mmCIF file of C-alpha atoms in Angstrom:
data_model
loop_
_atom_site.group_PDB
_atom_site.id
_atom_site.type_symbol
_atom_site.label_atom_id
_atom_site.label_comp_id
_atom_site.label_asym_id
_atom_site.label_seq_id
_atom_site.Cartn_x
_atom_site.Cartn_y
_atom_site.Cartn_z
ATOM 1 C CA UNK A 52 -57.192 38.933 -68.601
ATOM 2 C CA UNK A 53 -54.663 41.594 -67.503
ATOM 3 C CA UNK A 54 -55.416 40.996 -64.072
ATOM 4 C CA UNK A 55 -55.276 36.954 -64.177
ATOM 5 C CA UNK A 56 -51.673 37.472 -65.855
ATOM 6 C CA UNK A 57 -50.525 39.729 -63.030
ATOM 7 C CA UNK A 58 -51.370 36.802 -60.531
ATOM 8 C CA UNK A 59 -49.643 34.122 -62.964
ATOM 9 C CA UNK A 60 -46.501 36.417 -63.166
ATOM 10 C CA UNK A 61 -46.451 37.134 -59.129
ATOM 11 C CA UNK A 62 -47.091 33.058 -58.776
ATOM 12 C CA UNK A 63 -44.166 32.611 -61.057
ATOM 13 C CA UNK A 64 -41.774 34.875 -59.021
ATOM 14 C CA UNK A 65 -42.917 33.642 -55.536
ATOM 15 C CA UNK A 66 -42.342 29.879 -56.803
ATOM 16 C CA UNK A 67 -39.082 30.631 -58.324
ATOM 17 C CA UNK A 68 -37.597 33.031 -55.107
ATOM 18 C CA UNK A 69 -38.781 30.887 -52.360
ATOM 19 C CA UNK A 70 -36.475 28.113 -52.418
ATOM 20 C CA UNK A 71 -33.272 30.393 -53.628
ATOM 21 C CA UNK A 72 -31.693 32.779 -51.150
ATOM 22 C CA UNK A 73 -33.268 36.083 -52.220
ATOM 23 C CA UNK A 74 -36.080 36.346 -50.546
ATOM 24 C CA UNK A 75 -39.379 35.770 -52.357
ATOM 25 C CA UNK A 76 -41.656 38.155 -50.192
ATOM 26 C CA UNK A 77 -39.312 40.971 -51.006
ATOM 27 C CA UNK A 78 -39.314 40.106 -54.932
ATOM 28 C CA UNK A 79 -43.099 39.737 -54.893
ATOM 29 C CA UNK A 80 -43.480 43.429 -53.136
ATOM 30 C CA UNK A 81 -40.829 44.919 -55.931
ATOM 31 C CA UNK A 82 -42.575 43.240 -58.673
ATOM 32 C CA UNK A 83 -45.868 44.442 -57.066
ATOM 33 C CA UNK A 84 -44.589 47.936 -56.933
ATOM 34 C CA UNK A 85 -43.336 47.589 -60.392
ATOM 35 C CA UNK A 86 -46.644 46.591 -61.730
ATOM 36 C CA UNK A 87 -48.634 48.835 -59.554
ATOM 37 C CA UNK A 88 -51.668 46.118 -58.702
ATOM 38 C CA UNK A 89 -53.915 46.054 -56.173
ATOM 39 C CA UNK A 90 -53.362 42.266 -55.282
ATOM 40 C CA UNK A 91 -53.125 42.045 -51.756
ATOM 41 C CA UNK A 92 -49.485 40.709 -51.427
ATOM 42 C CA UNK A 93 -49.524 39.483 -48.001
ATOM 43 C CA UNK A 94 -52.117 36.978 -48.507
ATOM 44 C CA UNK A 95 -50.621 36.171 -52.078
ATOM 45 C CA UNK A 96 -47.231 35.162 -50.210
ATOM 46 C CA UNK A 97 -49.053 32.735 -47.686
ATOM 47 C CA UNK A 98 -51.223 31.228 -50.222
ATOM 48 C CA UNK A 99 -48.395 30.590 -52.769
ATOM 49 C CA UNK A 100 -46.261 29.404 -50.153
ATOM 50 C CA UNK A 101 -48.648 26.530 -49.921
ATOM 51 C CA UNK A 102 -47.852 25.337 -53.334
ATOM 52 C CA UNK A 103 -44.134 25.725 -52.509
ATOM 53 C CA UNK A 104 -44.602 23.577 -49.308
ATOM 54 C CA UNK A 105 -46.284 20.895 -51.678
ATOM 55 C CA UNK A 106 -43.347 20.940 -53.936
ATOM 56 C CA UNK A 107 -40.909 20.664 -50.999
ATOM 57 C CA UNK A 108 -42.931 17.753 -49.514
ATOM 58 C CA UNK A 109 -42.961 15.857 -52.996
ATOM 59 C CA UNK A 110 -39.141 16.299 -53.304
ATOM 60 C CA UNK A 111 -38.491 15.125 -49.781
ATOM 61 C CA UNK A 112 -41.086 12.473 -49.647
ATOM 62 C CA UNK A 113 -39.233 9.502 -49.089
ATOM 63 C CA UNK A 114 -37.075 11.288 -46.663
ATOM 64 C CA UNK A 115 -40.092 12.678 -44.481
ATOM 65 C CA UNK A 116 -41.753 9.160 -44.576
ATOM 66 C CA UNK A 117 -38.655 7.543 -43.190
ATOM 67 C CA UNK A 118 -38.194 10.083 -40.656
ATOM 68 C CA UNK A 119 -41.785 10.092 -39.536
ATOM 69 C CA UNK A 120 -41.826 6.093 -39.408
ATOM 70 C CA UNK A 121 -38.587 6.173 -37.483
ATOM 71 C CA UNK A 122 -39.460 8.848 -34.994
ATOM 72 C CA UNK A 123 -42.610 6.638 -33.799
ATOM 73 C CA UNK A 124 -40.757 3.314 -34.324
ATOM 74 C CA UNK A 125 -38.120 4.430 -31.481
ATOM 75 C CA UNK A 126 -40.494 5.948 -29.555
ATOM 76 C CA UNK A 127 -42.641 2.902 -29.354
ATOM 77 C CA UNK A 128 -40.137 0.060 -29.550
ATOM 78 C CA UNK A 129 -36.814 1.730 -28.752
ATOM 79 C CA UNK A 130 -35.670 0.260 -31.868
ATOM 80 C CA UNK A 131 -31.737 1.088 -32.196
ATOM 81 C CA UNK A 132 -31.826 0.955 -35.844
ATOM 82 C CA UNK A 133 -34.641 4.294 -35.736
ATOM 83 C CA UNK A 134 -32.357 6.121 -33.200
ATOM 84 C CA UNK A 135 -30.353 8.222 -35.908
ATOM 85 C CA UNK A 136 -33.521 9.457 -37.800
ATOM 86 C CA UNK A 137 -35.399 10.025 -34.094
ATOM 87 C CA UNK A 138 -32.459 12.177 -33.024
ATOM 88 C CA UNK A 139 -32.514 14.412 -36.595
ATOM 89 C CA UNK A 140 -36.254 14.833 -36.002
ATOM 90 C CA UNK A 141 -35.688 16.232 -32.385
ATOM 91 C CA UNK A 142 -32.977 18.484 -34.002
ATOM 92 C CA UNK A 143 -35.819 19.650 -36.666
ATOM 93 C CA UNK A 144 -38.305 19.972 -33.458
ATOM 94 C CA UNK A 145 -35.728 22.124 -31.450
ATOM 95 C CA UNK A 146 -34.587 24.328 -34.768
ATOM 96 C CA UNK A 147 -38.167 25.266 -35.229
ATOM 97 C CA UNK A 148 -39.053 26.710 -31.726
ATOM 98 C CA UNK A 149 -37.187 29.903 -31.860
ATOM 99 C CA UNK A 150 -39.223 31.097 -35.398
ATOM 100 C CA UNK A 151 -42.382 29.575 -34.072
ATOM 101 C CA UNK A 152 -42.342 31.504 -30.640
ATOM 102 C CA UNK A 153 -40.809 34.903 -32.382
ATOM 103 C CA UNK A 154 -43.428 34.381 -35.416
ATOM 104 C CA UNK A 155 -46.352 34.462 -32.923
ATOM 105 C CA UNK A 156 -44.652 37.593 -31.092
ATOM 106 C CA UNK A 157 -44.083 39.581 -34.421
ATOM 107 C CA UNK A 158 -47.850 38.644 -35.596
ATOM 108 C CA UNK A 159 -49.590 39.770 -32.299
ATOM 109 C CA UNK A 160 -47.218 43.133 -32.139
ATOM 110 C CA UNK A 161 -47.075 43.867 -35.611
ATOM 111 C CA UNK A 162 -43.806 44.542 -35.183
ATOM 112 C CA UNK A 163 -42.747 44.643 -38.971
ATOM 113 C CA UNK A 164 -45.893 46.076 -40.336
ATOM 114 C CA UNK A 165 -44.674 49.266 -41.282
ATOM 115 C CA UNK A 166 -41.590 47.664 -42.836
ATOM 116 C CA UNK A 167 -43.478 45.299 -44.858
ATOM 117 C CA UNK A 168 -44.529 47.992 -46.979
ATOM 118 C CA UNK A 169 -41.265 49.773 -47.309
ATOM 119 C CA UNK A 170 -39.838 48.912 -50.259
ATOM 120 C CA UNK A 171 -36.433 50.715 -49.979
ATOM 121 C CA UNK A 172 -35.990 48.637 -46.560
ATOM 122 C CA UNK A 173 -36.349 45.509 -49.246
ATOM 123 C CA UNK A 174 -33.324 46.913 -50.930
ATOM 124 C CA UNK A 175 -31.587 47.231 -47.691
ATOM 125 C CA UNK A 176 -32.530 43.774 -46.491
ATOM 126 C CA UNK A 177 -30.981 42.276 -49.884
ATOM 127 C CA UNK A 178 -27.765 43.988 -49.467
ATOM 128 C CA UNK A 179 -27.950 42.088 -45.954
ATOM 129 C CA UNK A 180 -28.608 38.772 -47.873
ATOM 130 C CA UNK A 181 -25.634 39.489 -50.183
ATOM 131 C CA UNK A 182 -23.479 39.869 -47.033
ATOM 132 C CA UNK A 183 -24.625 36.764 -45.397
ATOM 133 C CA UNK A 184 -24.081 34.627 -48.597
ATOM 134 C CA UNK A 185 -20.791 36.173 -49.035
ATOM 135 C CA UNK A 186 -19.527 35.070 -46.076
ATOM 136 C CA UNK A 187 -20.320 31.303 -46.786
ATOM 137 C CA UNK A 188 -19.555 31.332 -50.362
ATOM 138 C CA UNK A 189 -16.058 29.262 -49.860
ATOM 139 C CA UNK A 190 -17.361 27.020 -46.873
ATOM 140 C CA UNK A 191 -17.602 23.510 -47.754
ATOM 141 C CA UNK A 192 -17.987 22.157 -44.279
ATOM 142 C CA UNK A 193 -17.269 18.422 -42.571
ATOM 143 C CA UNK A 194 -20.398 17.496 -40.802
ATOM 144 C CA UNK A 195 -23.086 15.239 -42.035
ATOM 145 C CA UNK A 196 -26.439 14.543 -40.526
ATOM 146 C CA UNK A 197 -25.111 12.314 -37.678
ATOM 147 C CA UNK A 198 -22.877 15.084 -36.536
ATOM 148 C CA UNK A 199 -25.161 17.773 -36.193
ATOM 149 C CA UNK A 200 -25.502 18.803 -32.493
ATOM 150 C CA UNK A 201 -27.971 20.653 -30.622
ATOM 151 C CA UNK A 202 -25.839 23.470 -30.596
ATOM 152 C CA UNK A 203 -26.040 23.849 -34.356
ATOM 153 C CA UNK A 204 -29.750 22.873 -34.380
ATOM 154 C CA UNK A 205 -30.395 26.374 -31.937
ATOM 155 C CA UNK A 206 -27.860 28.148 -33.782
ATOM 156 C CA UNK A 207 -29.874 27.404 -37.237
ATOM 157 C CA UNK A 208 -33.160 28.239 -35.372
ATOM 158 C CA UNK A 209 -32.126 31.367 -34.436
ATOM 159 C CA UNK A 210 -31.030 32.268 -38.153
ATOM 160 C CA UNK A 211 -34.466 31.313 -39.084
ATOM 161 C CA UNK A 212 -35.640 34.052 -36.769
ATOM 162 C CA UNK A 213 -33.645 36.743 -38.773
ATOM 163 C CA UNK A 214 -35.622 35.390 -41.782
ATOM 164 C CA UNK A 215 -38.900 36.913 -40.108
ATOM 165 C CA UNK A 216 -37.421 40.312 -40.953
ATOM 166 C CA UNK A 217 -39.097 41.622 -44.208
ATOM 167 C CA UNK A 218 -36.694 40.834 -47.180
ATOM 168 C CA UNK A 219 -34.329 38.118 -45.465
ATOM 169 C CA UNK A 220 -34.737 34.916 -47.476
ATOM 170 C CA UNK A 221 -35.458 32.019 -45.012
ATOM 171 C CA UNK A 222 -33.677 29.388 -47.056
ATOM 172 C CA UNK A 223 -30.680 31.732 -47.242
ATOM 173 C CA UNK A 224 -30.564 32.668 -43.738
ATOM 174 C CA UNK A 225 -30.816 28.897 -42.338
ATOM 175 C CA UNK A 226 -28.472 27.589 -45.097
ATOM 176 C CA UNK A 227 -25.929 30.114 -43.886
ATOM 177 C CA UNK A 228 -26.482 29.351 -40.130
ATOM 178 C CA UNK A 229 -25.614 25.581 -41.399
ATOM 179 C CA UNK A 230 -22.552 26.472 -42.859
ATOM 180 C CA UNK A 231 -21.479 28.587 -40.445
ATOM 181 C CA UNK A 232 -21.594 25.715 -38.101
ATOM 182 C CA UNK A 233 -19.438 23.635 -40.347
ATOM 183 C CA UNK A 234 -22.152 21.536 -42.057
ATOM 184 C CA UNK A 235 -21.674 20.154 -45.601
ATOM 185 C CA UNK A 236 -23.325 21.996 -48.039
ATOM 186 C CA UNK A 237 -25.858 19.405 -48.790
ATOM 187 C CA UNK A 238 -26.519 18.621 -45.430
ATOM 188 C CA UNK A 239 -26.938 22.344 -44.485
ATOM 189 C CA UNK A 240 -29.361 22.356 -47.834
ATOM 190 C CA UNK A 241 -31.271 19.535 -46.545
ATOM 191 C CA UNK A 242 -31.903 20.423 -42.911
ATOM 192 C CA UNK A 243 -32.856 23.918 -44.250
ATOM 193 C CA UNK A 244 -35.703 22.770 -46.375
ATOM 194 C CA UNK A 245 -37.136 20.030 -44.052
ATOM 195 C CA UNK A 246 -36.949 22.842 -41.514
ATOM 196 C CA UNK A 247 -38.968 24.762 -43.926
ATOM 197 C CA UNK A 248 -42.083 22.288 -43.730
ATOM 198 C CA UNK A 249 -43.235 23.064 -39.827
ATOM 199 C CA UNK A 250 -43.025 26.685 -40.391
ATOM 200 C CA UNK A 251 -44.961 26.697 -43.504
ATOM 201 C CA UNK A 252 -47.719 24.545 -42.413
ATOM 202 C CA UNK A 253 -48.581 26.920 -39.452
ATOM 203 C CA UNK A 254 -48.462 29.791 -42.135
ATOM 204 C CA UNK A 255 -50.405 28.020 -44.824
ATOM 205 C CA UNK A 256 -53.083 27.193 -42.298
ATOM 206 C CA UNK A 257 -53.607 31.003 -41.063
ATOM 207 C CA UNK A 258 -53.538 32.154 -44.974
ATOM 208 C CA UNK A 259 -56.383 29.643 -45.896
ATOM 209 C CA UNK A 260 -58.225 30.750 -42.992
ATOM 210 C CA UNK A 261 -57.893 34.503 -44.163
ATOM 211 C CA UNK A 262 -58.818 33.702 -47.700
ATOM 212 C CA UNK A 263 -62.010 31.786 -46.879
ATOM 213 C CA UNK A 264 -63.101 34.263 -44.078
ATOM 214 C CA UNK A 265 -62.606 37.475 -46.443
ATOM 215 C CA UNK A 266 -65.137 39.079 -48.745
ATOM 216 C CA UNK A 267 -63.452 38.277 -51.914
ATOM 217 C CA UNK A 268 -65.256 37.317 -55.115
ATOM 218 C CA UNK A 269 -65.247 33.912 -56.236
ATOM 219 C CA UNK A 270 -63.285 34.706 -59.463
ATOM 220 C CA UNK A 271 -60.314 36.629 -57.119
ATOM 221 C CA UNK A 272 -60.368 33.452 -54.958
ATOM 222 C CA UNK A 273 -59.592 31.372 -58.267
ATOM 223 C CA UNK A 274 -56.874 33.457 -59.483
ATOM 224 C CA UNK A 275 -55.252 33.195 -56.007
ATOM 225 C CA UNK A 276 -55.408 29.434 -56.446
ATOM 226 C CA UNK A 277 -53.963 29.392 -59.808
ATOM 227 C CA UNK A 278 -51.044 31.302 -58.375
ATOM 228 C CA UNK A 279 -50.644 28.804 -55.790
ATOM 229 C CA UNK A 280 -50.673 25.903 -58.194
ATOM 230 C CA UNK A 281 -48.139 27.837 -60.497
ATOM 231 C CA UNK A 282 -45.743 28.779 -57.508
ATOM 232 C CA UNK A 283 -45.759 25.084 -56.606
ATOM 233 C CA UNK A 284 -44.546 23.653 -59.827
ATOM 234 C CA UNK A 285 -41.887 26.246 -60.479
ATOM 235 C CA UNK A 286 -40.807 25.803 -56.891
ATOM 236 C CA UNK A 287 -40.196 22.015 -57.686
ATOM 237 C CA UNK A 288 -37.802 22.944 -60.491
ATOM 238 C CA UNK A 289 -36.207 25.844 -58.769
ATOM 239 C CA UNK A 290 -35.128 23.901 -55.582
ATOM 240 C CA UNK A 291 -33.733 21.040 -57.851
ATOM 241 C CA UNK A 292 -31.843 23.548 -59.599
ATOM 242 C CA UNK A 293 -30.559 25.367 -56.324
ATOM 243 C CA UNK A 294 -29.518 22.348 -54.718
ATOM 244 C CA UNK A 295 -26.848 21.873 -57.569
ATOM 245 C CA UNK A 296 -25.834 25.578 -57.156
ATOM 246 C CA UNK A 297 -25.166 24.965 -53.601
ATOM 247 C CA UNK A 298 -23.536 21.552 -53.937
ATOM 248 C CA UNK A 299 -21.222 23.188 -56.674
ATOM 249 C CA UNK A 300 -20.188 26.060 -54.343
ATOM 250 C CA UNK A 301 -21.797 28.707 -56.700
ATOM 251 C CA UNK A 302 -23.462 31.002 -54.346
ATOM 252 C CA UNK A 303 -21.176 33.706 -55.410
ATOM 253 C CA UNK A 304 -23.898 34.411 -58.259
ATOM 254 C CA UNK A 305 -26.600 35.146 -55.383
ATOM 255 C CA UNK A 306 -24.363 37.560 -53.689
ATOM 256 C CA UNK A 307 -23.844 39.323 -56.954
ATOM 257 C CA UNK A 308 -27.620 39.385 -57.470
ATOM 258 C CA UNK A 309 -28.740 40.482 -54.219
ATOM 259 C CA UNK A 310 -26.109 43.211 -54.229
ATOM 260 C CA UNK A 311 -27.405 44.572 -57.698
ATOM 261 C CA UNK A 312 -31.006 44.457 -57.115
ATOM 262 C CA UNK A 313 -30.819 45.812 -53.303
ATOM 263 C CA UNK A 314 -28.881 48.775 -54.858
ATOM 264 C CA UNK A 315 -31.144 49.548 -57.801
ATOM 265 C CA UNK A 316 -34.285 49.347 -55.514
ATOM 266 C CA UNK A 317 -32.494 51.662 -52.794
ATOM 267 C CA UNK A 318 -31.832 54.011 -55.802
ATOM 268 C CA UNK A 319 -35.019 53.916 -58.286
ATOM 269 C CA UNK A 320 -38.019 52.694 -55.977
#
């Protein structure tokens, strides 16, 4: 009973922190350290990420469907009415490439294997996240979707690379990148979360491959899947809440939170 409660708690934490700029993987590591469990945190993070992915797809389904249809409509018919969404898709693809390439390199070389197990390093990266968020706390931006440039997409993509470092928030880094490029708050938010989808799909595929090629018992697999479902539901509501926070320019709360938690982790864990 205690074991399944641990999976449920970690699923809730993963789901809530996935969309907000505080690093879901970092928080799961912190909580796992406090609970002293034997759960494979790396596998849990990847699988619960699938639940979060489904939540984001549900939230953005109408937008995703429109982008998909317009992308192929423009390719096939050169329809001017689809050009803007075709261009937006190209920008998302371009922004995905840096993290996609670096992700393969990092995984192949195991560049962060040691850091991923260093809880105090997570404290440091939370302080770095606080610094990033502090930089953009008052920026409102002027660019909407049609004004995003290729350079903007590349820079946002490079900020997503930073999130490969354990403890750095993906949503936080890409939103920071977008707002530093003068994107409106909601424009940066939407681009960040649509950008999350292709990377998350690739990560999820690898995670399920690891799950079903492992020697885990049937009941442990069920626990992982329960945590995944819970993470999805929590991410759905957390994302909607966080969108309002960004829109209203209240990122200073996350600055304070990351600063306090980062210091506590460094000093006491």
